[in-house]
CSV table of C-alpha atoms and ligand atoms in Angstrom, one decimal:
chain,number,residue,atom,x,y,z
A,280,MET,CA,66.6,16.7,-64.0
A,281,ILE,CA,64.0,16.6,-61.2
A,282,VAL,CA,64.1,19.6,-58.8
A,283,ALA,CA,62.3,19.0,-55.6
A,284,SER,CA,61.9,21.4,-52.7
A,285,GLU,CA,59.6,19.2,-50.5
A,286,ILE,CA,61.0,16.3,-48.5
A,287,GLN,CA,58.4,13.8,-49.7
A,288,GLN,CA,58.9,14.7,-53.3
A,289,ALA,CA,62.7,14.3,-53.0
A,290,ALA,CA,62.4,11.0,-51.1
A,291,SER,CA,60.0,9.5,-53.6
A,292,ALA,CA,62.2,10.6,-56.6
A,293,ALA,CA,65.2,9.1,-54.8
A,294,ALA,CA,63.4,5.9,-54.2
A,295,ASP,CA,62.6,5.7,-58.0
A,296,LEU,CA,66.3,6.2,-58.8
A,297,ARG,CA,67.3,3.6,-56.3
A,298,ALA,CA,64.9,1.1,-57.9
A,299,ALA,CA,66.9,1.5,-61.1
A,300,GLY,CA,70.4,1.1,-59.5
A,301,THR,CA,72.8,2.7,-57.1
A,302,LEU,CA,72.4,6.3,-56.0
A,303,ALA,CA,75.1,8.8,-54.9
A,304,LEU,CA,74.3,12.0,-52.9
A,305,VAL,CA,76.4,15.2,-53.0
A,306,PRO,CA,75.3,17.5,-50.2
A,307,THR,CA,76.2,21.2,-50.9
A,308,MET,CA,75.3,24.7,-49.8
A,309,GLY,CA,75.1,25.9,-53.4
A,310,ASN,CA,77.1,28.7,-55.1
A,311,LEU,CA,78.6,25.8,-57.1
A,312,HIS,CA,82.1,25.9,-58.4
A,313,GLU,CA,84.5,23.4,-59.9
A,314,GLY,CA,85.1,21.9,-56.5
A,315,HIS,CA,81.5,20.9,-56.2
A,316,LEU,CA,81.3,19.8,-59.8
A,317,THR,CA,84.3,17.5,-59.2
A,318,LEU,CA,82.2,15.9,-56.4
A,319,VAL,CA,79.3,15.5,-58.8
A,320,ARG,CA,81.6,13.8,-61.4
A,321,ALA,CA,83.0,11.5,-58.7
A,322,ALA,CA,79.4,10.6,-57.8
A,323,ARG,CA,78.7,9.7,-61.4
A,324,LYS,CA,81.7,7.4,-61.4
A,325,ASN,CA,80.5,5.7,-58.3
A,326,ALA,CA,76.8,5.3,-58.9
A,327,ARG,CA,74.2,5.0,-61.6
A,328,SER,CA,72.2,8.0,-60.4
A,329,VAL,CA,73.3,11.3,-58.8
A,330,ALA,CA,71.4,13.5,-56.4
A,331,VAL,CA,72.6,16.9,-55.2
A,332,SER,CA,71.2,18.9,-52.3
A,333,ILE,CA,71.5,22.7,-52.2
A,334,PHE,CA,70.7,24.0,-48.7
A,335,VAL,CA,72.4,26.8,-46.8
A,336,ASN,CA,72.0,25.1,-43.5
A,337,PRO,CA,71.4,27.7,-40.8
A,338,LEU,CA,72.0,25.1,-38.1
A,339,GLN,CA,75.7,24.9,-38.9
A,340,PHE,CA,76.4,28.7,-38.9
A,341,ASN,CA,77.7,30.0,-35.6
A,342,ASN,CA,78.0,33.5,-37.0
A,343,PRO,CA,74.7,35.2,-38.2
A,344,LYS,CA,76.6,37.6,-40.4
A,345,ASP,CA,78.3,34.7,-42.2
A,346,LEU,CA,74.8,33.1,-42.8
A,347,GLU,CA,73.4,36.4,-44.1
A,348,THR,CA,76.2,37.0,-46.5
A,349,TYR,CA,76.6,33.4,-47.7
A,350,PRO,CA,76.4,33.6,-51.6
A,351,ARG,CA,73.1,32.2,-53.0
A,352,THR,CA,73.0,31.6,-56.8
A,353,LEU,CA,70.3,28.9,-57.3
A,354,ASP,CA,69.5,29.5,-61.0
A,355,ALA,CA,73.1,29.3,-62.0
A,356,ASP,CA,73.6,26.3,-59.8
A,357,LEU,CA,70.7,24.4,-61.4
A,358,ALA,CA,72.1,25.2,-64.9
A,359,LYS,CA,75.5,23.8,-63.9
A,360,LEU,CA,73.9,20.6,-62.4
A,361,GLU,CA,71.8,20.1,-65.5
A,362,GLY,CA,75.0,20.4,-67.6
A,363,GLU,CA,76.5,17.6,-65.5
A,364,GLY,CA,73.6,15.3,-66.1
A,365,VAL,CA,72.5,15.2,-62.4
A,366,ASP,CA,69.2,13.3,-61.9
A,367,LEU,CA,67.7,14.9,-58.9
A,368,VAL,CA,68.3,18.2,-57.0
A,369,PHE,CA,66.8,18.9,-53.6
A,370,THR,CA,66.4,22.6,-52.7
A,371,PRO,CA,64.5,22.9,-49.4
A,372,THR,CA,64.0,26.0,-47.3
A,373,ALA,CA,64.9,26.1,-43.6
A,374,GLU,CA,61.2,25.9,-42.8
A,375,ILE,CA,60.9,22.6,-44.7
A,376,MET,CA,64.0,21.1,-43.0
A,377,TYR,CA,63.2,22.5,-39.6
A,378,PRO,CA,59.4,22.9,-39.5
A,379,GLU,CA,59.3,23.3,-35.7
A,380,GLY,CA,62.3,25.6,-35.6
A,381,MET,CA,66.0,24.7,-35.4
A,382,GLU,CA,66.0,24.7,-31.6
A,383,ASN,CA,63.2,22.1,-31.5
A,384,HIS,CA,64.8,19.8,-34.0
A,385,THR,CA,66.3,16.5,-33.0
A,386,SER,CA,70.1,16.8,-33.3
A,387,VAL,CA,72.8,14.3,-34.1
A,388,PHE,CA,76.1,14.9,-32.3
A,389,VAL,CA,79.5,13.2,-32.7
A,390,PRO,CA,81.4,13.6,-29.4
A,391,GLY,CA,85.1,14.4,-29.3
A,392,LEU,CA,85.8,15.1,-32.9
A,393,SER,CA,83.1,17.8,-33.1
A,394,ASP,CA,84.4,19.8,-30.2
A,395,MET,CA,88.1,20.1,-31.2
A,396,LEU,CA,89.9,22.3,-33.7
A,397,GLU,CA,87.4,23.9,-36.0
A,398,GLY,CA,84.6,22.7,-33.7
A,399,ALA,CA,86.2,24.6,-30.7
A,400,LEU,CA,86.3,27.8,-32.8
A,401,ARG,CA,82.8,27.4,-34.3
A,402,PRO,CA,80.6,26.1,-31.4
A,403,GLY,CA,77.7,24.1,-32.7
A,404,HIS,CA,79.0,23.9,-36.3
A,405,PHE,CA,79.6,20.2,-36.5
A,406,ARG,CA,76.3,19.4,-34.6
A,407,GLY,CA,74.6,21.3,-37.4
A,408,VAL,CA,76.5,19.4,-40.1
A,409,THR,CA,75.8,15.9,-38.6
A,410,THR,CA,72.2,16.7,-38.0
A,411,VAL,CA,71.5,17.9,-41.6
A,412,VAL,CA,73.6,15.2,-43.2
A,413,SER,CA,71.9,12.4,-41.3
A,414,LYS,CA,68.5,13.9,-42.3
A,415,LEU,CA,69.6,14.1,-45.9
A,416,PHE,CA,70.8,10.4,-45.7
A,417,ASN,CA,67.3,9.4,-44.4
A,418,ILE,CA,65.6,11.3,-47.2
A,419,PHE,CA,67.7,9.9,-50.0
A,420,ARG,CA,69.0,6.6,-48.6
A,421,PRO,CA,71.9,6.9,-51.0
A,422,ASP,CA,74.5,4.1,-51.4
A,423,CYS,CA,77.3,6.6,-51.2
A,424,ALA,CA,77.9,10.3,-50.5
A,425,MET,CA,80.7,12.5,-51.7
A,426,PHE,CA,82.5,15.0,-49.5
A,427,GLY,CA,85.5,17.2,-50.2
A,428,LEU,CA,88.7,17.0,-48.2
A,429,LYS,CA,88.7,20.8,-48.2
A,430,ASP,CA,86.5,20.3,-45.1
A,431,PHE,CA,89.0,17.8,-43.6
A,432,GLN,CA,87.6,17.6,-40.1
A,433,GLN,CA,84.0,17.4,-41.5
A,434,VAL,CA,85.0,14.2,-43.4
A,435,ALA,CA,86.4,12.7,-40.1
A,436,VAL,CA,83.3,13.6,-38.2
A,437,LEU,CA,80.9,12.2,-40.8
A,438,LYS,CA,82.9,8.9,-41.1
A,439,LYS,CA,82.6,8.5,-37.3
A,440,MET,CA,78.9,9.3,-37.5
A,441,VAL,CA,78.1,6.6,-40.1
A,442,ARG,CA,80.4,4.1,-38.3
A,443,ASP,CA,78.8,4.7,-34.8
A,444,MET,CA,75.2,4.8,-36.1
A,445,ALA,CA,75.7,1.9,-38.5
A,446,ILE,CA,74.4,4.1,-41.4
A,447,GLY,CA,74.8,2.1,-44.6
A,448,VAL,CA,76.2,5.0,-46.7
A,449,LYS,CA,79.7,4.9,-48.0
A,450,ILE,CA,81.5,8.2,-47.4
A,451,ILE,CA,83.8,9.0,-50.4
A,452,GLU,CA,86.5,11.6,-50.0
A,453,VAL,CA,87.4,13.9,-52.9
A,454,PRO,CA,90.7,15.8,-53.0
A,455,ILE,CA,90.7,19.6,-52.8
A,456,VAL,CA,90.2,21.4,-56.1
A,457,ARG,CA,92.4,24.6,-56.4
A,458,ASP,CA,92.7,27.5,-58.8
A,459,GLN,CA,95.9,28.1,-60.8
A,460,SER,CA,97.3,30.1,-57.9
A,461,GLY,CA,96.8,27.3,-55.5
A,462,LEU,CA,93.9,28.9,-53.7
A,463,ALA,CA,91.3,26.2,-52.6
A,464,LEU,CA,88.0,26.8,-54.4
A,465,SER,CA,85.3,27.9,-52.0
A,466,SER,CA,82.0,29.7,-52.3
A,467,ARG,CA,83.3,32.2,-49.8
A,468,ASN,CA,86.0,33.2,-52.4
A,469,SER,CA,83.3,35.2,-54.2
A,470,LEU,CA,83.1,37.5,-51.1
A,471,LEU,CA,86.8,38.5,-51.6
A,472,SER,CA,87.7,41.7,-53.6
A,473,GLU,CA,89.7,41.1,-56.7
A,474,GLU,CA,92.9,42.1,-55.0
A,475,GLU,CA,92.2,39.9,-52.0
A,476,ARG,CA,91.6,37.0,-54.3
A,477,ARG,CA,94.9,37.5,-56.0
A,478,ARG,CA,96.7,37.6,-52.6
A,479,ALA,CA,94.7,34.7,-51.1
A,480,CYS,CA,97.2,32.1,-52.5
A,481,LEU,CA,99.4,33.1,-49.5
A,482,ILE,CA,97.4,30.6,-47.4
A,483,SER,CA,98.2,27.5,-49.5
A,484,ARG,CA,101.7,28.7,-50.0
A,485,GLU,CA,102.3,28.9,-46.2
A,486,MET,CA,100.5,25.6,-45.7
A,487,ASN,CA,102.8,23.9,-48.2
A,488,ALA,CA,105.8,25.6,-46.5
A,489,ILE,CA,104.8,24.0,-43.2
A,490,ARG,CA,104.5,20.6,-44.8
A,491,GLU,CA,107.9,20.9,-46.4
A,492,GLU,CA,109.4,22.0,-43.1
A,493,ILE,CA,108.0,19.0,-41.3
A,494,LEU,CA,109.0,16.7,-44.1
A,495,SER,CA,112.6,18.0,-43.9
A,496,GLY,CA,112.7,16.8,-40.3
A,497,ASN,CA,111.6,19.8,-38.1
A,498,ARG,CA,109.4,18.4,-35.4
A,499,ASP,CA,109.2,21.5,-33.3
A,500,PHE,CA,105.6,22.1,-34.4
A,501,ALA,CA,105.0,25.0,-32.0
A,502,ALA,CA,107.9,26.9,-33.6
A,503,VAL,CA,106.8,26.0,-37.1
A,504,VAL,CA,103.3,27.2,-36.4
A,505,SER,CA,104.3,30.4,-34.7
A,506,ALA,CA,106.7,31.3,-37.5
A,507,ALA,CA,104.0,30.7,-40.1
A,508,ARG,CA,101.5,32.7,-38.1
A,509,ALA,CA,103.9,35.6,-37.9
A,510,ARG,CA,104.6,35.5,-41.7
A,511,ILE,CA,100.9,35.4,-42.5
A,512,ASP,CA,99.8,38.0,-40.0
A,513,GLY,CA,102.6,40.3,-41.3
A,514,ASN,CA,100.6,40.8,-44.5
A,515,GLU,CA,97.9,43.5,-44.5
A,516,GLY,CA,94.4,42.1,-44.2
A,517,PHE,CA,95.4,38.6,-43.1
A,518,ARG,CA,94.7,37.3,-39.7
A,519,THR,CA,95.4,33.7,-38.7
A,520,ASP,CA,92.5,32.0,-36.8
A,521,ALA,CA,94.1,28.6,-36.5
A,522,ILE,CA,97.0,26.5,-37.7
A,523,ASP,CA,97.0,23.0,-36.4
A,524,ILE,CA,99.4,20.1,-37.2
A,525,VAL,CA,97.6,16.9,-36.3
A,526,ASP,CA,97.5,13.2,-36.9
A,527,ALA,CA,95.4,12.8,-40.1
A,528,LEU,CA,93.4,9.8,-38.7
A,529,THR,CA,92.6,10.9,-35.2
A,530,LEU,CA,93.0,14.7,-35.5
A,531,LYS,CA,94.9,14.6,-32.2
A,532,PRO,CA,98.4,16.0,-31.8
A,533,VAL,CA,101.0,14.1,-33.8
A,534,ASP,CA,102.7,11.5,-31.7
A,535,GLU,CA,105.2,8.7,-32.2
A,536,HIS,CA,102.5,6.4,-33.8
A,537,THR,CA,101.5,9.0,-36.4
A,538,LEU,CA,102.0,7.7,-39.9
A,539,ARG,CA,100.1,10.5,-41.7
A,540,ALA,CA,99.9,14.1,-40.6
A,541,ALA,CA,97.7,17.0,-41.7
A,542,VAL,CA,98.1,20.7,-41.6
A,543,LEU,CA,94.7,22.5,-41.0
A,544,MET,CA,94.5,26.2,-41.5
A,545,ALA,CA,91.8,28.9,-41.0
A,546,VAL,CA,92.7,32.4,-42.0
A,547,TYR,CA,90.7,35.6,-42.2
A,548,LEU,CA,91.4,37.7,-45.3
A,549,GLY,CA,89.5,40.9,-44.6
A,550,LYS,CA,86.1,39.7,-43.2
A,551,VAL,CA,86.2,36.4,-45.0
A,552,ARG,CA,87.3,33.2,-43.2
A,553,LEU,CA,89.1,30.8,-45.5
A,554,ILE,CA,90.1,27.2,-44.6
A,555,ASP,CA,92.6,24.9,-46.2
A,556,SER,CA,94.3,21.6,-45.4
A,557,VAL,CA,96.9,19.2,-46.6
A,558,ALA,CA,97.6,15.6,-45.5
A,559,PHE,CA,100.9,13.8,-46.1
A,560,ASP,CA,102.8,10.7,-45.0
A,561,LEU,CA,105.4,11.3,-42.3
A,562,ALA,CA,108.8,9.9,-43.0
A,563,PRO,CA,109.9,7.8,-40.0
A,564,GLU,CA,112.2,9.7,-37.7
A,565,ARG,CA,115.8,8.8,-38.0
A,566,CYS,CA,117.8,8.0,-34.9
B,789,AMP,P1,79.8,23.5,-49.3
B,789,AMP,O1,78.8,23.9,-50.4
B,789,AMP,O2,80.9,24.5,-49.1
B,789,AMP,O3,79.2,23.0,-48.1
B,789,AMP,O4,80.6,22.2,-49.9
B,789,AMP,C1,79.9,21.1,-50.3
B,789,AMP,C2,80.9,20.0,-50.5
B,789,AMP,O5,81.8,20.4,-51.5
B,789,AMP,C3,81.7,19.7,-49.3
B,789,AMP,O6,81.8,18.3,-49.1
B,789,AMP,C4,83.0,20.4,-49.5
B,789,AMP,O7,84.1,19.8,-48.8
B,789,AMP,C5,83.1,20.2,-51.0
B,789,AMP,N1,84.0,21.2,-51.6
B,789,AMP,C6,83.9,22.6,-51.5
B,789,AMP,N2,85.0,23.2,-52.0
B,789,AMP,C7,85.8,22.2,-52.5
B,789,AMP,C8,87.0,22.1,-53.2
B,789,AMP,N3,87.7,23.2,-53.5
B,789,AMP,N4,87.6,20.9,-53.5
B,789,AMP,C9,86.9,19.8,-53.1
B,789,AMP,N5,85.7,19.7,-52.5
B,789,AMP,C10,85.2,20.9,-52.2
């Protein structure tokens, strides 16, 4: 496994891998868990060689405290990737990615989708994501790249970016990996206390309850959301940041043309902000 921290080194190792066949890229921020490793395994199924990037991208953090406390476990991450037979790992610093400073770096921005929902609550977040991912695509020139549906809106934003900019990278979506309790795996889970972690499954439980409510025919989304909010916020330590029921393709409000819906959730448990989502086909309304 080649570990490169310089851009040129990563680019030339990626070029060598591409000369031998297809290359898949898995962009991550490290602190790797089974969710990330599922992306790596999907990458292996889709391409001859697999490259992973580990970069806690400061450009996509709108909250300095979140950036500061983000878990960093590089040695353990590299051991896991070695175990998965990954070919190339890129571990740049912020100075390598943004040598003239973040504020002086060219940015890539997807209008519309980047400013709504999670983007409205985290100003600049998706601009940071699309900027770093397009730079990674230029360094690796992969045939495909894996992204988890845990970050539901991120996948939509990146798909629009490659479509709009005619970037020849296939975006492959990977379903959310959960623990036995239903909690979506996340690097931020390691910031929860043991007790919080035990209680965090409330989020996916409420999310599934919303889905069931909608599937059973309730289309009063405002009422469904406010009841779920009240149930969640009634538990000590929980504070709902957002619950949105949207069209899974456009991320706009569900309308009469919506065939597939998604519930997107962001909930604070203590100081930790957790996100989750579920998409499902809508049964046609009966008259
Ligand atoms: P992160 O390191 O959090 O930026 O995540 C890197 C990639 O792994 C993103 O595409 C995430 O959507 C994906 N990912 C993170 N957690 C999960 C999970 N529990 N299930 C599936 N994909 C995930």
